[in-house]
Amino acid sequence: MNPIYERSLVTVRRARPGDEEAVRAIRNHAIGHSTALWTETPQSPAEGAAWFAAHLERGSALVAETAETAEAPGEVAGFAVYGPWRALDGYRHTVEDSVYVREGRYGLGIGSALLGPLIASARAAGHHVMIAGIEAQNAASIRLHDRFGFEHVGTVREAGTKFGRRLDLTLMRLPLA
């Protein structure tokens, strides 16, 4: 398995082919039930596979597995990715992170277990800055990023909409170099 992080029954490892459906299920739950992803259209299997393949190719995806016992096979309980923040080449050293935890697994330290190794991976890949774009009312995600040294750099008021509401986007920044 070659874990990057292990604590109790949570193991973080590089994502691999075969994880895409579990990751897509977590994303689609977030799409349908939260303001973490600002779309109301679930990812199709083909869209999910293409999105996941790009992260596998970059080496920018991690998954957290949990198991009820040390002997039981783990389930994907969360994932983290980083990707280009903007498409223009002037932003090529800046990445944006995303961390998601499966419903029913919140509060177990899975987000923290994922974010530390994700930051280390982006650093090792030579990136200079990591950006977090967080819905301004998502206090748990803002606290998570605070704990890892991200600084609040601003909030864009009414930057998006979901569920019939206008949403504010909090931007946080972590120097990697």
Coordinates of C-alpha atoms in Angstrom, one line a residue:
M1 CA 0.0 0.0 0.0
N2 CA 2.9 2.4 0.7
P3 CA 1.0 4.8 3.0
I4 CA 2.0 8.4 3.2
Y5 CA 0.3 8.8 6.5
E6 CA -1.1 6.4 9.0
R7 CA -3.0 7.2 12.2
S8 CA -5.2 4.7 14.0
L9 CA -7.3 3.2 11.3
V10 CA -6.8 6.1 8.8
T11 CA -4.3 5.5 6.0
V12 CA -3.4 8.2 3.4
R13 CA -1.9 7.0 0.1
R14 CA -1.5 8.1 -3.5
A15 CA -4.7 7.7 -5.5
R16 CA -4.6 4.9 -8.1
P17 CA -6.8 3.6 -10.8
G18 CA -9.8 1.9 -9.2
D19 CA -10.4 4.8 -6.8
E20 CA -12.3 6.9 -9.2
E21 CA -15.8 5.7 -8.4
A22 CA -15.4 6.2 -4.7
V23 CA -14.0 9.7 -5.3
R24 CA -16.8 10.5 -7.8
A25 CA -19.4 9.4 -5.2
I26 CA -17.8 11.7 -2.6
R27 CA -17.8 14.6 -5.1
N28 CA -21.3 14.0 -6.2
H29 CA -22.5 13.9 -2.6
A30 CA -20.8 17.3 -2.1
I31 CA -22.5 18.6 -5.3
G32 CA -25.9 17.5 -4.2
H33 CA -25.7 18.4 -0.5
S34 CA -23.2 21.2 0.2
T35 CA -21.8 24.5 -1.1
A36 CA -18.3 23.1 -1.4
L37 CA -18.6 22.6 -5.2
W38 CA -20.4 25.4 -6.9
T39 CA -22.3 23.3 -9.4
E40 CA -25.6 21.5 -9.2
T41 CA -24.8 19.0 -12.0
P42 CA -23.4 15.7 -10.7
Q43 CA -20.3 14.3 -12.5
S44 CA -21.1 11.5 -14.9
P45 CA -18.9 8.4 -14.9
A46 CA -17.1 9.6 -18.0
E47 CA -16.5 13.1 -16.6
G48 CA -15.4 11.7 -13.3
A49 CA -12.9 9.4 -15.0
A50 CA -11.4 12.2 -17.1
W51 CA -11.1 14.5 -14.1
F52 CA -9.5 11.8 -12.0
A53 CA -7.2 10.7 -14.8
A54 CA -5.8 14.2 -15.1
H55 CA -4.9 14.1 -11.3
L56 CA -3.4 10.6 -11.6
E57 CA -1.2 11.8 -14.5
R58 CA 0.0 14.8 -12.5
G59 CA 0.4 12.7 -9.3
S60 CA -1.7 15.2 -7.5
A61 CA -4.4 13.0 -5.8
L62 CA -4.4 11.3 -2.5
V63 CA -7.1 9.2 -0.8
A64 CA -7.7 8.4 2.8
E65 CA -8.9 4.9 3.7
T66 CA -10.5 3.9 6.9
A67 CA -11.1 0.5 8.3
E68 CA -13.1 -0.7 11.3
T69 CA -10.2 -3.0 12.3
A70 CA -6.6 -3.3 11.2
E71 CA -7.5 -6.5 9.4
A72 CA -10.5 -5.3 7.5
P73 CA -10.2 -3.8 4.0
G74 CA -10.4 -0.1 4.0
E75 CA -12.9 2.1 2.3
V76 CA -12.1 5.4 0.6
A77 CA -13.3 7.9 3.3
G78 CA -11.9 11.0 1.7
F79 CA -9.7 12.5 -1.0
A80 CA -7.5 15.5 -1.6
V81 CA -6.2 16.9 -4.9
Y82 CA -4.4 19.9 -6.1
G83 CA -4.5 21.3 -9.6
P84 CA -3.7 24.4 -11.6
W85 CA -5.2 27.5 -10.1
R86 CA -5.5 29.2 -13.5
A87 CA -4.9 28.0 -17.0
L88 CA -2.5 30.8 -18.1
D89 CA 1.3 30.0 -18.0
G90 CA 2.0 32.9 -15.6
Y91 CA 0.2 30.9 -12.9
R92 CA 2.0 27.6 -13.6
H93 CA 3.7 27.6 -10.1
T94 CA 0.4 28.2 -8.2
V95 CA -2.0 25.3 -7.4
E96 CA -5.4 25.1 -5.7
D97 CA -6.2 22.4 -3.2
S98 CA -9.5 20.5 -2.6
V99 CA -10.1 18.2 0.4
Y100 CA -13.3 16.2 0.7
V101 CA -14.5 13.7 3.3
R102 CA -17.2 11.1 2.9
E103 CA -20.5 11.7 4.6
G104 CA -20.5 10.0 8.0
R105 CA -16.7 10.3 8.4
Y106 CA -16.6 14.0 9.4
G107 CA -14.7 14.9 12.6
L108 CA -12.3 12.0 12.5
G109 CA -9.2 13.9 11.4
I110 CA -9.4 12.7 7.8
G111 CA -9.2 16.2 6.3
S112 CA -6.1 16.9 8.4
A113 CA -4.6 13.6 7.5
L114 CA -5.0 14.4 3.8
L115 CA -4.0 18.1 3.7
G116 CA -0.5 17.7 5.3
P117 CA 0.7 15.1 2.7
L118 CA -1.0 17.0 -0.1
I119 CA 0.9 20.2 0.8
A120 CA 4.1 18.1 1.0
S121 CA 3.4 16.6 -2.4
A122 CA 2.8 20.0 -4.0
R123 CA 6.0 21.3 -2.4
A124 CA 8.0 18.3 -3.7
A125 CA 6.6 18.9 -7.2
G126 CA 8.2 22.4 -7.1
H127 CA 5.0 24.5 -6.8
H128 CA 5.4 27.9 -5.2
V129 CA 1.9 28.8 -3.7
M130 CA -1.2 26.8 -2.8
I131 CA -4.5 28.5 -2.9
A132 CA -7.7 27.4 -1.1
G133 CA -11.0 28.8 -2.5
I134 CA -13.6 28.1 0.3
E135 CA -17.3 29.0 0.5
A136 CA -17.1 31.7 3.2
Q137 CA -19.6 30.0 5.6
N138 CA -17.6 26.7 5.6
A139 CA -16.0 27.3 9.0
A140 CA -14.6 23.8 9.3
S141 CA -12.6 24.1 6.0
I142 CA -11.3 27.5 6.9
R143 CA -10.2 26.2 10.3
L144 CA -8.5 23.2 8.7
H145 CA -6.5 25.5 6.3
D146 CA -5.7 27.9 9.2
R147 CA -4.2 25.0 11.1
F148 CA -1.8 24.3 8.2
G149 CA -0.6 27.9 8.0
F150 CA -2.8 29.2 5.2
E151 CA -3.4 33.0 5.5
H152 CA -6.7 34.6 4.7
V153 CA -6.1 36.9 1.7
G154 CA -9.6 38.1 1.0
T155 CA -13.3 37.3 0.4
V156 CA -15.0 37.9 -2.9
R157 CA -18.6 38.8 -2.1
E158 CA -21.4 37.1 -4.1
A159 CA -18.9 35.3 -6.4
G160 CA -21.2 32.4 -7.1
T161 CA -24.6 30.9 -6.5
K162 CA -26.0 27.5 -5.4
F163 CA -29.3 26.3 -4.0
G164 CA -30.8 29.7 -4.9
R165 CA -28.3 31.6 -2.7
R166 CA -25.5 34.0 -3.5
L167 CA -22.2 32.7 -2.1
D168 CA -19.0 34.4 -0.9
L169 CA -15.6 33.0 -1.7
T170 CA -12.9 33.1 0.9
L171 CA -9.4 32.9 -0.6
M172 CA -6.5 31.5 1.5
R173 CA -2.9 31.2 0.5
L174 CA 0.1 29.1 1.6
P175 CA 3.6 29.7 0.4
L176 CA 5.2 26.4 -0.5
A177 CA 8.7 27.6 -1.4

